[in-house]
CSV table of C-alpha atoms in Angstrom, one decimal:
chain,number,residue,atom,x,y,z
A,12,UNK,CA,-3.7,18.2,-7.0
A,13,UNK,CA,-6.7,16.8,-8.9
A,14,UNK,CA,-8.9,16.5,-5.9
A,15,UNK,CA,-11.9,14.0,-5.4
A,16,UNK,CA,-12.8,13.1,-8.9
A,17,UNK,CA,-14.2,9.8,-10.4
A,18,UNK,CA,-12.2,9.9,-13.6
A,19,UNK,CA,-9.1,11.7,-14.9
A,20,UNK,CA,-8.1,11.4,-18.6
A,21,UNK,CA,-4.3,12.0,-19.5
A,22,UNK,CA,-3.5,12.6,-23.1
A,23,UNK,CA,-0.3,12.9,-24.8
A,24,UNK,CA,0.2,15.9,-27.0
A,25,UNK,CA,1.8,14.1,-29.8
A,26,UNK,CA,4.0,11.0,-30.4
A,27,UNK,CA,5.0,8.4,-27.7
A,28,UNK,CA,4.9,9.8,-24.1
A,29,UNK,CA,5.5,8.1,-20.8
A,30,UNK,CA,3.2,9.2,-18.2
A,31,UNK,CA,3.6,8.9,-14.3
A,32,UNK,CA,0.6,9.7,-12.1
A,33,UNK,CA,0.8,9.7,-8.4
A,34,UNK,CA,-2.4,8.6,-6.8
A,35,UNK,CA,-2.7,9.7,-3.1
A,36,UNK,CA,-5.6,8.5,-1.2
A,37,UNK,CA,-7.8,5.3,-0.9
A,38,UNK,CA,-10.5,3.8,-3.0
A,39,UNK,CA,-14.1,3.0,-1.8
A,40,UNK,CA,-16.2,0.5,-3.5
A,41,UNK,CA,-19.9,1.3,-4.3
A,42,UNK,CA,-22.2,-1.4,-5.2
A,43,UNK,CA,-25.5,-0.6,-6.7
A,44,UNK,CA,-28.1,-1.5,-4.4
A,45,UNK,CA,-25.9,-1.9,-1.4
A,46,UNK,CA,-24.2,-5.0,-0.4
A,47,UNK,CA,-20.6,-6.2,0.3
A,48,UNK,CA,-18.4,-4.3,-2.1
A,49,UNK,CA,-15.5,-6.5,-1.3
A,50,UNK,CA,-17.3,-9.6,-2.8
A,51,UNK,CA,-18.5,-7.7,-5.9
A,52,UNK,CA,-16.9,-8.4,-9.2
A,53,UNK,CA,-16.7,-5.1,-11.3
A,54,UNK,CA,-17.8,-2.9,-8.4
A,55,UNK,CA,-17.4,0.8,-9.1
A,56,UNK,CA,-14.7,2.6,-6.7
A,57,UNK,CA,-14.7,6.3,-5.9
A,58,UNK,CA,-11.4,8.0,-4.9
A,59,UNK,CA,-11.2,9.6,-1.5
A,60,UNK,CA,-8.2,11.8,-0.9
A,61,UNK,CA,-6.5,11.7,2.6
A,62,UNK,CA,-3.6,13.5,4.3
A,63,UNK,CA,-0.4,11.5,4.4
A,64,UNK,CA,-0.3,9.6,7.6
A,65,UNK,CA,1.8,6.9,9.5
A,66,UNK,CA,-0.1,3.7,9.8
A,67,UNK,CA,2.7,1.5,11.5
A,68,UNK,CA,6.3,2.1,12.4
A,69,UNK,CA,8.1,-0.7,14.2
A,70,UNK,CA,10.9,1.4,15.3
A,71,UNK,CA,8.5,2.4,18.1
A,72,UNK,CA,8.1,-1.2,19.3
A,73,UNK,CA,9.7,-4.4,17.8
A,74,UNK,CA,11.0,-4.9,14.3
A,75,UNK,CA,9.4,-7.6,12.0
A,76,UNK,CA,11.3,-10.8,12.3
A,77,UNK,CA,12.7,-12.9,9.4
A,78,UNK,CA,9.8,-14.9,7.7
A,79,UNK,CA,7.1,-13.1,9.6
A,80,UNK,CA,3.8,-11.8,8.3
A,81,UNK,CA,2.2,-8.6,10.0
A,82,UNK,CA,-1.3,-7.3,9.3
A,83,UNK,CA,-2.1,-3.6,9.1
A,84,UNK,CA,-5.5,-2.1,9.3
A,85,UNK,CA,-5.9,0.7,6.8
A,86,UNK,CA,-9.7,1.2,6.6
A,87,UNK,CA,-10.9,3.5,9.3
A,88,UNK,CA,-7.3,4.5,10.4
A,89,UNK,CA,-5.7,7.9,9.5
A,90,UNK,CA,-8.8,9.4,8.0
A,91,UNK,CA,-9.5,6.5,5.5
A,92,UNK,CA,-13.0,5.6,5.3
A,93,UNK,CA,-14.1,2.5,7.1
A,94,UNK,CA,-15.3,1.0,3.8
A,95,UNK,CA,-11.9,1.5,1.9
A,96,UNK,CA,-11.2,-1.2,-0.7
A,97,UNK,CA,-7.8,0.0,-1.7
A,98,UNK,CA,-5.2,2.2,-0.7
A,99,UNK,CA,-2.0,4.1,-1.9
A,100,UNK,CA,0.8,3.0,0.6
A,101,UNK,CA,4.4,3.9,1.1
A,102,UNK,CA,6.1,0.7,2.5
A,103,UNK,CA,9.6,1.3,4.0
A,104,UNK,CA,12.2,-1.2,5.3
A,105,UNK,CA,14.5,0.3,7.8
A,106,UNK,CA,17.8,-0.9,8.2
A,107,UNK,CA,17.2,-4.6,7.8
A,108,UNK,CA,19.5,-7.4,8.9
A,109,UNK,CA,20.3,-8.7,5.4
A,110,UNK,CA,19.4,-9.1,1.8
A,111,UNK,CA,15.7,-9.6,1.6
A,112,UNK,CA,12.3,-8.2,0.4
A,113,UNK,CA,8.8,-7.2,1.5
A,114,UNK,CA,5.7,-8.5,0.0
A,115,UNK,CA,2.5,-6.6,0.5
A,116,UNK,CA,-1.2,-8.1,-0.4
A,117,UNK,CA,-4.8,-8.0,0.9
A,118,UNK,CA,-5.2,-9.6,4.2
A,119,UNK,CA,-7.1,-12.9,3.9
A,120,UNK,CA,-5.8,-13.8,0.6
A,121,UNK,CA,-2.9,-16.0,-0.5
A,122,UNK,CA,0.5,-14.3,-0.4
A,123,UNK,CA,1.6,-13.6,-4.0
A,124,UNK,CA,5.0,-14.8,-5.4
A,125,UNK,CA,5.9,-11.1,-6.0
A,126,UNK,CA,7.9,-8.6,-3.9
A,127,UNK,CA,6.9,-5.0,-3.3
A,128,UNK,CA,10.3,-4.0,-2.3
A,129,UNK,CA,14.0,-5.4,-2.5
A,130,UNK,CA,16.7,-4.5,-0.1
A,131,UNK,CA,20.2,-5.0,1.0
A,132,UNK,CA,21.3,-5.4,4.7
A,133,UNK,CA,21.5,-2.0,6.3
A,134,UNK,CA,19.6,-0.1,3.6
A,135,UNK,CA,16.6,2.1,4.2
A,136,UNK,CA,14.4,1.5,1.2
A,137,UNK,CA,11.0,2.8,0.4
A,138,UNK,CA,8.5,2.0,-2.3
A,139,UNK,CA,5.0,3.2,-3.2
A,140,UNK,CA,2.2,0.6,-3.8
A,141,UNK,CA,-1.2,0.8,-4.8
A,142,UNK,CA,-2.8,-2.1,-2.8
A,143,UNK,CA,-6.1,-3.9,-2.5
A,144,UNK,CA,-7.6,-4.4,1.0
A,145,UNK,CA,-8.7,-7.6,2.4
A,146,UNK,CA,-11.2,-6.9,5.2
A,147,UNK,CA,-9.9,-3.3,5.4
A,148,UNK,CA,-6.3,-4.4,5.8
A,149,UNK,CA,-3.1,-5.2,4.1
A,150,UNK,CA,-0.5,-8.1,5.1
A,151,UNK,CA,3.2,-7.5,4.8
A,152,UNK,CA,5.8,-10.3,4.7
A,153,UNK,CA,9.4,-9.8,5.3
A,154,UNK,CA,12.2,-12.3,4.3
A,155,UNK,CA,14.6,-10.7,6.8
A,156,UNK,CA,14.4,-8.9,10.1
A,157,UNK,CA,13.7,-5.3,9.7
A,158,UNK,CA,11.9,-2.4,11.1
A,159,UNK,CA,8.8,-1.5,9.0
A,160,UNK,CA,7.3,1.8,8.3
A,161,UNK,CA,3.9,2.0,6.3
A,162,UNK,CA,2.3,5.3,5.4
A,163,UNK,CA,-1.0,6.0,3.7
A,164,UNK,CA,-0.7,8.6,1.1
């Protein structure tokens, strides 16, 4: 574990190298002189490690319906700072009813045309995402009915 650092440099020893780095935690933007970090272009963020924690699990309540969007608060939950601007999440579709996908994006912004996770009916599929937060939250859209599990990592 690297720990709470602001910069990490990864350098190959020689030749072409593929590097995979796992980021576990949340980012908190800091704006010189204060102000609203979410509106600041080029704001500097700091990394804050958090213990893995479950943000939501619809198996305990009701699944996400087909063509439904749910908003999940990240900032201030599970040890994430209240002013978090991004988070490392694991998004899981649990036994969806059919072929589909999940899309994840900052709450309050337009839904992108890209998926975070693709699945077949009956599969349980997880994917990690580094996601910007909108107002401290993320939105998740599901094409098909599925249980949804979201963990902050």
